[in-house]
PDB file of C-alpha atoms and ligand atoms in Angstrom:
ATOM      1  CA  UNK A1230     -24.302  13.195  19.926  1.00  0.00           C
ATOM      2  CA  UNK A1231     -20.797  13.043  21.763  1.00  0.00           C
ATOM      3  CA  UNK A1232     -19.172  16.491  23.118  1.00  0.00           C
ATOM      4  CA  UNK A1233     -16.844  18.175  20.571  1.00  0.00           C
ATOM      5  CA  UNK A1234     -13.606  19.017  21.620  1.00  0.00           C
ATOM      6  CA  UNK A1235     -13.886  22.736  22.809  1.00  0.00           C
ATOM      7  CA  UNK A1236     -12.427  23.006  26.160  1.00  0.00           C
ATOM      8  CA  UNK A1237     -13.177  25.772  28.917  1.00  0.00           C
ATOM      9  CA  UNK A1238     -10.953  24.409  31.960  1.00  0.00           C
ATOM     10  CA  UNK A1239     -10.823  27.443  34.727  1.00  0.00           C
ATOM     11  CA  UNK A1240     -13.534  29.310  32.910  1.00  0.00           C
ATOM     12  CA  UNK A1241     -17.047  30.362  34.266  1.00  0.00           C
ATOM     13  CA  UNK A1242     -20.242  29.941  31.775  1.00  0.00           C
ATOM     14  CA  UNK A1243     -23.578  31.033  33.043  1.00  0.00           C
ATOM     15  CA  UNK A1244     -27.071  29.925  31.045  1.00  0.00           C
ATOM     16  CA  UNK A1245     -30.050  31.080  31.438  1.00  0.00           C
ATOM     17  CA  UNK A1246     -33.428  28.847  31.190  1.00  0.00           C
ATOM     18  CA  UNK A1247     -31.329  25.856  31.932  1.00  0.00           C
ATOM     19  CA  UNK A1248     -33.513  23.881  33.330  1.00  0.00           C
ATOM     20  CA  UNK A1249     -35.058  22.592  30.351  1.00  0.00           C
ATOM     21  CA  UNK A1250     -34.435  22.153  26.520  1.00  0.00           C
ATOM     22  CA  UNK A1251     -31.624  23.605  24.400  1.00  0.00           C
ATOM     23  CA  UNK A1252     -30.223  25.529  27.713  1.00  0.00           C
ATOM     24  CA  UNK A1253     -29.915  22.526  29.453  1.00  0.00           C
ATOM     25  CA  UNK A1254     -27.820  20.788  26.830  1.00  0.00           C
ATOM     26  CA  UNK A1255     -25.841  23.796  26.524  1.00  0.00           C
ATOM     27  CA  UNK A1256     -25.059  23.985  30.304  1.00  0.00           C
ATOM     28  CA  UNK A1257     -24.221  20.167  29.857  1.00  0.00           C
ATOM     29  CA  UNK A1258     -21.941  20.824  27.214  1.00  0.00           C
ATOM     30  CA  UNK A1259     -20.045  23.260  28.946  1.00  0.00           C
ATOM     31  CA  UNK A1260     -19.924  21.367  32.184  1.00  0.00           C
ATOM     32  CA  UNK A1261     -18.648  18.377  30.307  1.00  0.00           C
ATOM     33  CA  UNK A1262     -15.990  20.732  28.878  1.00  0.00           C
ATOM     34  CA  UNK A1263     -14.673  21.892  32.078  1.00  0.00           C
ATOM     35  CA  UNK A1264     -16.050  24.813  32.956  1.00  0.00           C
ATOM     36  CA  UNK A1265     -17.669  25.991  36.371  1.00  0.00           C
ATOM     37  CA  UNK A1266     -21.296  26.164  35.043  1.00  0.00           C
ATOM     38  CA  UNK A1267     -24.207  28.233  36.603  1.00  0.00           C
ATOM     39  CA  UNK A1268     -28.074  27.051  35.550  1.00  0.00           C
ATOM     40  CA  UNK A1269     -30.322  29.799  36.023  1.00  0.00           C
ATOM     41  CA  UNK A1270     -33.847  29.534  35.740  1.00  0.00           C
ATOM     42  CA  UNK A1271     -37.329  30.021  37.384  1.00  0.00           C
ATOM     43  CA  UNK A1272     -38.281  26.314  37.735  1.00  0.00           C
ATOM     44  CA  UNK A1273     -36.413  25.883  40.961  1.00  0.00           C
ATOM     45  CA  UNK A1274     -36.941  22.221  41.312  1.00  0.00           C
ATOM     46  CA  UNK A1275     -36.097  21.264  37.580  1.00  0.00           C
ATOM     47  CA  UNK A1276     -32.816  23.542  37.642  1.00  0.00           C
ATOM     48  CA  UNK A1277     -31.820  21.694  40.738  1.00  0.00           C
ATOM     49  CA  UNK A1278     -32.359  18.430  39.197  1.00  0.00           C
ATOM     50  CA  UNK A1279     -30.500  19.471  35.681  1.00  0.00           C
ATOM     51  CA  UNK A1280     -27.758  21.056  37.711  1.00  0.00           C
ATOM     52  CA  UNK A1281     -27.067  17.871  39.647  1.00  0.00           C
ATOM     53  CA  UNK A1282     -27.201  15.692  36.456  1.00  0.00           C
ATOM     54  CA  UNK A1283     -24.995  17.860  34.367  1.00  0.00           C
ATOM     55  CA  UNK A1284     -22.438  18.907  36.969  1.00  0.00           C
ATOM     56  CA  UNK A1285     -23.153  22.373  37.750  1.00  0.00           C
ATOM     57  CA  UNK A1286     -24.615  24.916  40.082  1.00  0.00           C
ATOM     58  CA  UNK A1287     -28.371  26.030  40.077  1.00  0.00           C
ATOM     59  CA  UNK A1288     -29.762  29.443  40.534  1.00  0.00           C
ATOM     60  CA  UNK A1289     -33.334  29.432  40.501  1.00  0.00           C
ATOM     61  CA  UNK A1290     -34.657  32.895  39.278  1.00  0.00           C
ATOM     62  CA  UNK A1291     -37.079  34.721  37.119  1.00  0.00           C
ATOM     63  CA  UNK A1292     -34.626  36.574  34.620  1.00  0.00           C
ATOM     64  CA  UNK A1293     -37.406  39.373  34.235  1.00  0.00           C
ATOM     65  CA  UNK A1294     -36.768  40.293  37.732  1.00  0.00           C
ATOM     66  CA  UNK A1295     -33.806  42.709  37.724  1.00  0.00           C
ATOM     67  CA  UNK A1296     -32.906  42.584  41.517  1.00  0.00           C
ATOM     68  CA  UNK A1297     -32.634  38.793  41.043  1.00  0.00           C
ATOM     69  CA  UNK A1298     -30.700  39.134  38.267  1.00  0.00           C
ATOM     70  CA  UNK A1299     -28.288  40.993  39.452  1.00  0.00           C
ATOM     71  CA  UNK A1300     -28.039  39.212  42.938  1.00  0.00           C
ATOM     72  CA  UNK A1301     -27.443  36.210  40.733  1.00  0.00           C
ATOM     73  CA  UNK A1302     -24.695  37.543  38.755  1.00  0.00           C
ATOM     74  CA  UNK A1303     -22.773  38.871  42.018  1.00  0.00           C
ATOM     75  CA  UNK A1304     -23.240  35.235  43.383  1.00  0.00           C
ATOM     76  CA  UNK A1305     -21.499  33.988  40.377  1.00  0.00           C
ATOM     77  CA  UNK A1306     -18.737  36.351  40.619  1.00  0.00           C
ATOM     78  CA  UNK A1307     -18.038  36.166  44.272  1.00  0.00           C
ATOM     79  CA  UNK A1308     -18.058  32.269  43.769  1.00  0.00           C
ATOM     80  CA  UNK A1309     -15.429  31.885  40.836  1.00  0.00           C
ATOM     81  CA  UNK A1310     -14.250  35.544  40.557  1.00  0.00           C
ATOM     82  CA  UNK A1311     -14.571  35.773  37.154  1.00  0.00           C
ATOM     83  CA  UNK A1312     -17.491  35.323  34.309  1.00  0.00           C
ATOM     84  CA  UNK A1313     -16.406  34.160  30.648  1.00  0.00           C
ATOM     85  CA  UNK A1314     -19.306  33.033  29.190  1.00  0.00           C
ATOM     86  CA  UNK A1315     -23.262  34.205  29.136  1.00  0.00           C
ATOM     87  CA  UNK A1316     -25.411  32.464  27.117  1.00  0.00           C
ATOM     88  CA  UNK A1317     -29.092  34.242  27.427  1.00  0.00           C
ATOM     89  CA  UNK A1318     -31.468  31.210  26.434  1.00  0.00           C
ATOM     90  CA  UNK A1319     -34.275  31.741  28.704  1.00  0.00           C
ATOM     91  CA  UNK A1320     -37.716  32.137  26.759  1.00  0.00           C
ATOM     92  CA  UNK A1321     -41.384  31.692  26.772  1.00  0.00           C
ATOM     93  CA  UNK A1322     -44.050  31.792  24.295  1.00  0.00           C
ATOM     94  CA  UNK A1323     -47.327  33.582  24.273  1.00  0.00           C
ATOM     95  CA  UNK A1324     -48.664  33.162  20.894  1.00  0.00           C
ATOM     96  CA  UNK A1325     -51.893  34.846  19.086  1.00  0.00           C
ATOM     97  CA  UNK A1326     -52.663  36.860  16.481  1.00  0.00           C
ATOM     98  CA  UNK A1327     -51.868  40.411  17.439  1.00  0.00           C
ATOM     99  CA  UNK A1328     -55.328  41.427  17.515  1.00  0.00           C
ATOM    100  CA  UNK A1329     -55.818  38.707  20.346  1.00  0.00           C
ATOM    101  CA  UNK A1330     -52.392  39.560  22.068  1.00  0.00           C
ATOM    102  CA  UNK A1331     -53.056  40.904  25.659  1.00  0.00           C
ATOM    103  CA  UNK A1332     -50.716  43.706  27.421  1.00  0.00           C
ATOM    104  CA  UNK A1333     -49.601  40.766  29.444  1.00  0.00           C
ATOM    105  CA  UNK A1334     -48.715  38.253  26.721  1.00  0.00           C
ATOM    106  CA  UNK A1335     -46.705  41.213  25.046  1.00  0.00           C
ATOM    107  CA  UNK A1336     -44.958  42.394  28.065  1.00  0.00           C
ATOM    108  CA  UNK A1337     -43.959  38.912  29.685  1.00  0.00           C
ATOM    109  CA  UNK A1338     -42.579  37.841  26.555  1.00  0.00           C
ATOM    110  CA  UNK A1339     -40.463  41.396  26.054  1.00  0.00           C
ATOM    111  CA  UNK A1340     -39.685  40.813  29.566  1.00  0.00           C
ATOM    112  CA  UNK A1341     -37.945  37.360  29.374  1.00  0.00           C
ATOM    113  CA  UNK A1342     -36.278  37.493  25.841  1.00  0.00           C
ATOM    114  CA  UNK A1343     -35.300  41.005  25.070  1.00  0.00           C
ATOM    115  CA  UNK A1344     -34.996  43.091  28.727  1.00  0.00           C
ATOM    116  CA  UNK A1345     -33.563  39.927  30.660  1.00  0.00           C
ATOM    117  CA  UNK A1346     -30.669  39.603  27.923  1.00  0.00           C
ATOM    118  CA  UNK A1347     -29.984  43.473  28.216  1.00  0.00           C
ATOM    119  CA  UNK A1348     -30.015  43.387  32.036  1.00  0.00           C
ATOM    120  CA  UNK A1349     -27.745  40.025  32.119  1.00  0.00           C
ATOM    121  CA  UNK A1350     -25.231  41.797  29.783  1.00  0.00           C
ATOM    122  CA  UNK A1351     -25.360  45.033  31.640  1.00  0.00           C
ATOM    123  CA  UNK A1352     -24.825  42.958  34.922  1.00  0.00           C
ATOM    124  CA  UNK A1353     -21.777  41.120  33.494  1.00  0.00           C
ATOM    125  CA  UNK A1354     -20.382  44.268  31.864  1.00  0.00           C
ATOM    126  CA  UNK A1355     -18.240  45.478  34.759  1.00  0.00           C
ATOM    127  CA  UNK A1356     -16.578  41.852  34.982  1.00  0.00           C
ATOM    128  CA  UNK A1357     -15.960  41.563  31.308  1.00  0.00           C
ATOM    129  CA  UNK A1358     -14.337  45.157  30.950  1.00  0.00           C
ATOM    130  CA  UNK A1359     -12.147  44.494  34.021  1.00  0.00           C
ATOM    131  CA  UNK A1360     -11.067  41.105  32.715  1.00  0.00           C
ATOM    132  CA  UNK A1361     -10.716  42.283  29.213  1.00  0.00           C
ATOM    133  CA  UNK A1362     -12.305  39.241  27.958  1.00  0.00           C
ATOM    134  CA  UNK A1363     -15.860  37.613  27.705  1.00  0.00           C
ATOM    135  CA  UNK A1364     -18.137  35.983  25.381  1.00  0.00           C
ATOM    136  CA  UNK A1365     -22.050  36.582  25.016  1.00  0.00           C
ATOM    137  CA  UNK A1366     -24.393  34.280  22.998  1.00  0.00           C
ATOM    138  CA  UNK A1367     -27.510  35.311  22.909  1.00  0.00           C
ATOM    139  CA  UNK A1368     -30.607  32.980  21.567  1.00  0.00           C
ATOM    140  CA  UNK A1369     -33.005  34.424  18.905  1.00  0.00           C
ATOM    141  CA  UNK A1370     -35.271  32.864  16.206  1.00  0.00           C
ATOM    142  CA  UNK A1371     -36.270  32.732  12.698  1.00  0.00           C
ATOM    143  CA  UNK A1372     -39.133  34.692  14.121  1.00  0.00           C
ATOM    144  CA  UNK A1373     -36.740  37.845  14.986  1.00  0.00           C
ATOM    145  CA  UNK A1374     -35.342  37.238  11.634  1.00  0.00           C
ATOM    146  CA  UNK A1375     -38.450  37.126   9.537  1.00  0.00           C
ATOM    147  CA  UNK A1376     -41.576  37.163  11.342  1.00  0.00           C
ATOM    148  CA  UNK A1377     -43.927  34.897  11.821  1.00  0.00           C
ATOM    149  CA  UNK A1378     -47.663  34.603  12.244  1.00  0.00           C
ATOM    150  CA  UNK A1379     -49.067  34.742  15.661  1.00  0.00           C
ATOM    151  CA  UNK A1380     -45.563  35.933  16.961  1.00  0.00           C
ATOM    152  CA  UNK A1381     -45.453  39.644  16.892  1.00  0.00           C
ATOM    153  CA  UNK A1382     -44.702  39.820  20.994  1.00  0.00           C
ATOM    154  CA  UNK A1383     -41.821  37.159  20.295  1.00  0.00           C
ATOM    155  CA  UNK A1384     -40.996  38.256  17.089  1.00  0.00           C
ATOM    156  CA  UNK A1385     -40.523  41.716  18.110  1.00  0.00           C
ATOM    157  CA  UNK A1386     -38.308  40.469  21.037  1.00  0.00           C
ATOM    158  CA  UNK A1387     -36.307  37.959  19.222  1.00  0.00           C
ATOM    159  CA  UNK A1388     -35.758  41.219  16.543  1.00  0.00           C
ATOM    160  CA  UNK A1389     -34.535  43.262  19.549  1.00  0.00           C
ATOM    161  CA  UNK A1390     -32.143  40.790  20.601  1.00  0.00           C
ATOM    162  CA  UNK A1391     -30.354  40.931  17.427  1.00  0.00           C
ATOM    163  CA  UNK A1392     -30.159  44.742  17.822  1.00  0.00           C
ATOM    164  CA  UNK A1393     -29.040  44.268  21.611  1.00  0.00           C
ATOM    165  CA  UNK A1394     -26.443  41.771  20.228  1.00  0.00           C
ATOM    166  CA  UNK A1395     -25.104  44.102  17.382  1.00  0.00           C
ATOM    167  CA  UNK A1396     -24.943  47.125  19.526  1.00  0.00           C
ATOM    168  CA  UNK A1397     -23.379  44.857  22.473  1.00  0.00           C
ATOM    169  CA  UNK A1398     -21.178  43.639  20.074  1.00  0.00           C
ATOM    170  CA  UNK A1399     -20.134  47.486  19.259  1.00  0.00           C
ATOM    171  CA  UNK A1400     -19.809  48.719  22.668  1.00  0.00           C
ATOM    172  CA  UNK A1401     -18.106  46.038  24.204  1.00  0.00           C
ATOM    173  CA  UNK A1402     -15.662  45.059  21.546  1.00  0.00           C
ATOM    174  CA  UNK A1403     -12.858  47.440  23.041  1.00  0.00           C
ATOM    175  CA  UNK A1404     -12.805  45.418  25.858  1.00  0.00           C
ATOM    176  CA  UNK A1405     -12.077  41.959  23.965  1.00  0.00           C
ATOM    177  CA  UNK A1406     -15.661  40.789  24.494  1.00  0.00           C
ATOM    178  CA  UNK A1407     -17.728  39.384  21.638  1.00  0.00           C
ATOM    179  CA  UNK A1408     -21.423  39.116  21.087  1.00  0.00           C
ATOM    180  CA  UNK A1409     -23.093  37.007  18.899  1.00  0.00           C
ATOM    181  CA  UNK A1410     -26.616  35.350  18.571  1.00  0.00           C
ATOM    182  CA  UNK A1411     -27.343  31.770  17.441  1.00  0.00           C
ATOM    183  CA  UNK A1412     -31.120  31.411  15.804  1.00  0.00           C
ATOM    184  CA  UNK A1413     -32.084  27.688  16.750  1.00  0.00           C
ATOM    185  CA  UNK A1414     -34.318  25.201  15.848  1.00  0.00           C
ATOM    186  CA  UNK A1415     -34.872  22.303  18.080  1.00  0.00           C
ATOM    187  CA  UNK A1416     -37.098  19.718  19.339  1.00  0.00           C
ATOM    188  CA  UNK A1417     -37.860  20.921  22.640  1.00  0.00           C
ATOM    189  CA  UNK A1418     -41.131  21.514  25.007  1.00  0.00           C
ATOM    190  CA  UNK A1419     -41.318  24.818  23.429  1.00  0.00           C
ATOM    191  CA  UNK A1420     -41.788  22.731  19.722  1.00  0.00           C
ATOM    192  CA  UNK A1421     -43.992  20.205  21.425  1.00  0.00           C
ATOM    193  CA  UNK A1422     -45.982  22.849  22.422  1.00  0.00           C
ATOM    194  CA  UNK A1423     -47.275  23.652  18.828  1.00  0.00           C
ATOM    195  CA  UNK A1424     -50.094  22.080  17.689  1.00  0.00           C
ATOM    196  CA  UNK A1425     -48.964  18.406  15.828  1.00  0.00           C
ATOM    197  CA  UNK A1426     -50.207  19.534  12.390  1.00  0.00           C
ATOM    198  CA  UNK A1427     -48.700  22.833  12.483  1.00  0.00           C
ATOM    199  CA  UNK A1428     -45.243  21.036  13.915  1.00  0.00           C
ATOM    200  CA  UNK A1429     -45.560  18.581  10.676  1.00  0.00           C
ATOM    201  CA  UNK A1430     -45.777  21.750   8.571  1.00  0.00           C
ATOM    202  CA  UNK A1431     -43.219  23.448  10.105  1.00  0.00           C
ATOM    203  CA  UNK A1432     -40.510  20.232   9.692  1.00  0.00           C
ATOM    204  CA  UNK A1433     -41.605  20.073   6.158  1.00  0.00           C
ATOM    205  CA  UNK A1434     -40.045  23.498   5.466  1.00  0.00           C
ATOM    206  CA  UNK A1435     -37.043  22.519   7.068  1.00  0.00           C
ATOM    207  CA  UNK A1436     -34.648  22.077   4.357  1.00  0.00           C
ATOM    208  CA  UNK A1437     -32.712  19.454   6.220  1.00  0.00           C
ATOM    209  CA  UNK A1438     -36.015  17.612   7.097  1.00  0.00           C
ATOM    210  CA  UNK A1439     -36.384  17.437  10.855  1.00  0.00           C
ATOM    211  CA  UNK A1440     -35.959  19.331  14.298  1.00  0.00           C
ATOM    212  CA  UNK A1441     -32.299  18.976  15.715  1.00  0.00           C
ATOM    213  CA  UNK A1442     -31.813  17.293  18.982  1.00  0.00           C
ATOM    214  CA  UNK A1443     -31.204  20.144  21.607  1.00  0.00           C
ATOM    215  CA  UNK A1444     -27.117  18.966  22.124  1.00  0.00           C
ATOM    216  CA  UNK A1445     -26.892  19.923  18.193  1.00  0.00           C
ATOM    217  CA  UNK A1446     -26.900  23.675  19.177  1.00  0.00           C
ATOM    218  CA  UNK A1447     -23.991  23.072  21.537  1.00  0.00           C
ATOM    219  CA  UNK A1448     -21.157  22.856  18.817  1.00  0.00           C
ATOM    220  CA  UNK A1449     -22.340  26.432  17.414  1.00  0.00           C
ATOM    221  CA  UNK A1450     -22.751  27.755  21.078  1.00  0.00           C
ATOM    222  CA  UNK A1451     -19.160  26.624  22.265  1.00  0.00           C
ATOM    223  CA  UNK A1452     -17.248  27.856  18.919  1.00  0.00           C
ATOM    224  CA  UNK A1453     -18.724  31.243  19.679  1.00  0.00           C
ATOM    225  CA  UNK A1454     -17.699  30.999  23.173  1.00  0.00           C
ATOM    226  CA  UNK A1455     -14.253  29.817  22.355  1.00  0.00           C
ATOM    227  CA  UNK A1456     -10.956  31.681  21.941  1.00  0.00           C
ATOM    228  CA  UNK A1457     -10.740  30.356  18.506  1.00  0.00           C
ATOM    229  CA  UNK A1458     -14.016  32.736  17.734  1.00  0.00           C
ATOM    230  CA  UNK A1459     -12.022  35.432  18.862  1.00  0.00           C
ATOM    231  CA  UNK A1460     -12.802  37.607  15.560  1.00  0.00           C
ATOM    232  CA  UNK A1461     -16.283  36.943  15.068  1.00  0.00           C
ATOM    233  CA  UNK A1462     -18.957  39.369  16.756  1.00  0.00           C
ATOM    234  CA  UNK A1463     -21.993  40.581  16.099  1.00  0.00           C
ATOM    235  CA  UNK A1464     -22.853  37.908  14.449  1.00  0.00           C
ATOM    236  CA  UNK A1465     -26.464  36.122  14.102  1.00  0.00           C
ATOM    237  CA  UNK A1466     -25.624  32.141  13.182  1.00  0.00           C
ATOM    238  CA  UNK A1467     -28.390  30.125  11.921  1.00  0.00           C
ATOM    239  CA  UNK A1468     -28.498  26.609  13.693  1.00  0.00           C
ATOM    240  CA  UNK A1469     -31.658  25.927  12.259  1.00  0.00           C
ATOM    241  CA  UNK A1470     -31.218  23.056   9.365  1.00  0.00           C
ATOM    242  CA  UNK A1471     -31.519  25.639   6.712  1.00  0.00           C
ATOM    243  CA  UNK A1472     -35.005  26.986   7.684  1.00  0.00           C
ATOM    244  CA  UNK A1473     -33.524  30.791   7.152  1.00  0.00           C
ATOM    245  CA  UNK A1474     -32.089  30.180   3.654  1.00  0.00           C
TER     246      UNK A1474
HETATM  247  N1  LIG B 816     -36.799  25.198  20.314  1.00  0.00           N
HETATM  248  C1  LIG B 816     -36.878  25.960  19.211  1.00  0.00           C
HETATM  249  O1  LIG B 816     -36.965  25.305  18.172  1.00  0.00           O
HETATM  250  C2  LIG B 816     -36.283  27.376  19.042  1.00  0.00           C
HETATM  251  C3  LIG B 816     -36.468  28.339  17.823  1.00  0.00           C
HETATM  252  C4  LIG B 816     -35.993  29.125  17.757  1.00  0.00           C
HETATM  253  C5  LIG B 816     -35.601  29.885  19.292  1.00  0.00           C
HETATM  254  N2  LIG B 816     -35.684  29.251  20.224  1.00  0.00           N
HETATM  255  C6  LIG B 816     -35.384  30.057  21.425  1.00  0.00           C
HETATM  256  O2  LIG B 816     -34.320  29.211  22.158  1.00  0.00           O
HETATM  257  C7  LIG B 816     -34.384  29.278  23.535  1.00  0.00           C
HETATM  258  C8  LIG B 816     -34.600  27.706  24.396  1.00  0.00           C
HETATM  259  O3  LIG B 816     -35.657  27.249  23.915  1.00  0.00           O
HETATM  260  P1  LIG B 816     -36.212  25.657  24.106  1.00  0.00           P
HETATM  261  O4  LIG B 816     -37.078  25.413  23.090  1.00  0.00           O
HETATM  262  O5  LIG B 816     -35.412  25.140  24.724  1.00  0.00           O
HETATM  263  O6  LIG B 816     -37.350  26.225  25.351  1.00  0.00           O
HETATM  264  P2  LIG B 816     -37.835  25.294  26.564  1.00  0.00           P
HETATM  265  O7  LIG B 816     -39.292  25.744  27.246  1.00  0.00           O
HETATM  266  O8  LIG B 816     -37.631  23.698  26.606  1.00  0.00           O
HETATM  267  O9  LIG B 816     -37.094  26.020  27.813  1.00  0.00           O
HETATM  268  C9  LIG B 816     -37.069  27.357  28.046  1.00  0.00           C
HETATM  269  C10 LIG B 816     -36.121  27.509  29.532  1.00  0.00           C
HETATM  270  O10 LIG B 816     -36.284  28.561  30.152  1.00  0.00           O
HETATM  271  C11 LIG B 816     -37.031  28.916  31.483  1.00  0.00           C
HETATM  272  N3  LIG B 816     -37.713  30.141  31.445  1.00  0.00           N
HETATM  273  C12 LIG B 816     -38.932  30.603  30.653  1.00  0.00           C
HETATM  274  N4  LIG B 816     -39.133  32.020  31.457  1.00  0.00           N
HETATM  275  C13 LIG B 816     -38.015  32.057  32.545  1.00  0.00           C
HETATM  276  C14 LIG B 816     -37.468  33.101  33.340  1.00  0.00           C
HETATM  277  N5  LIG B 816     -38.637  34.007  33.276  1.00  0.00           N
HETATM  278  N6  LIG B 816     -36.708  32.831  34.054  1.00  0.00           N
HETATM  279  C15 LIG B 816     -36.069  32.009  34.114  1.00  0.00           C
HETATM  280  N7  LIG B 816     -35.990  30.967  33.143  1.00  0.00           N
HETATM  281  C16 LIG B 816     -37.057  31.120  32.548  1.00  0.00           C
HETATM  282  C17 LIG B 816     -37.828  27.465  31.413  1.00  0.00           C
HETATM  283  O11 LIG B 816     -38.122  27.351  32.682  1.00  0.00           O
HETATM  284  C18 LIG B 816     -37.071  26.702  30.426  1.00  0.00           C
HETATM  285  O12 LIG B 816     -36.436  25.914  31.309  1.00  0.00           O
HETATM  286  C19 LIG B 816     -35.474  30.210  23.863  1.00  0.00           C
HETATM  287  O13 LIG B 816     -34.885  31.432  23.782  1.00  0.00           O
HETATM  288  C20 LIG B 816     -36.353  30.141  22.690  1.00  0.00           C
HETATM  289  O14 LIG B 816     -36.882  31.222  22.242  1.00  0.00           O
HETATM  290  C21 LIG B 816     -35.820  27.726  20.314  1.00  0.00           C
END
């Protein structure tokens, strides 16, 4: 799919979980659109490779590590003097019926999806406030909107991301900063990890009849990140082939 016409020259974009999947494609789209793009991921080798391929800068870190997140955001700020777009996309699954979930399964999923999103926004907030501009796009999920069997940890984390999105939108609005979320549905490693029969069942419930290519998430994210989306904040935009209808 070709790049759409959003342009981000002289802008700085940060995408977490950008070594693979949706995050990689979002980083590629921002780099293609002229943004100085930082790819954050804990998979050091893959993030270096993806950054080189898309023309961005790699920062290898675990987003659930507060100190590492703050150092990374400081490094971006020092390098470019600004932060325009923050995409909180990093994610993991530790699925299991809740009576089988361990504390570790619970804590790890909450840490990567919810706590890390809070911490990156908190770390960027002083820059957003000083600039009086900024765009945050968080990545939530169908599970966060509706719940899902075997995903109590993930659904709670993604529902939390929606609460964080709405509250951050209210708190940062006075500084001209918007905070929105997308709820994606794309064919990535995360989807490949779902057992084949279950994956086919899920595909059958998608009104558009297929999972998206990860790059199909980029237009929605770039729209929300653009100047044109100046009056949209606190929204959760499904980019999911109609699943959430
Ligand atoms: N694929 C889908 O259909 C779908 C549906 C709903 C929501 N999502 C969400 O979209 C986002 C991207 O998912 P994806 O499908 O591209 O998955 P993916 O597994 O392909 O990519 C996730 C990326 O996050 C990175 N990551 C994981 N833990 C990290 C950590 N602690 N620190 C830094 N990086 C970390 C991984 O290394 C990987 O590069 C996730 O938040 C996921 O929950 C995906």
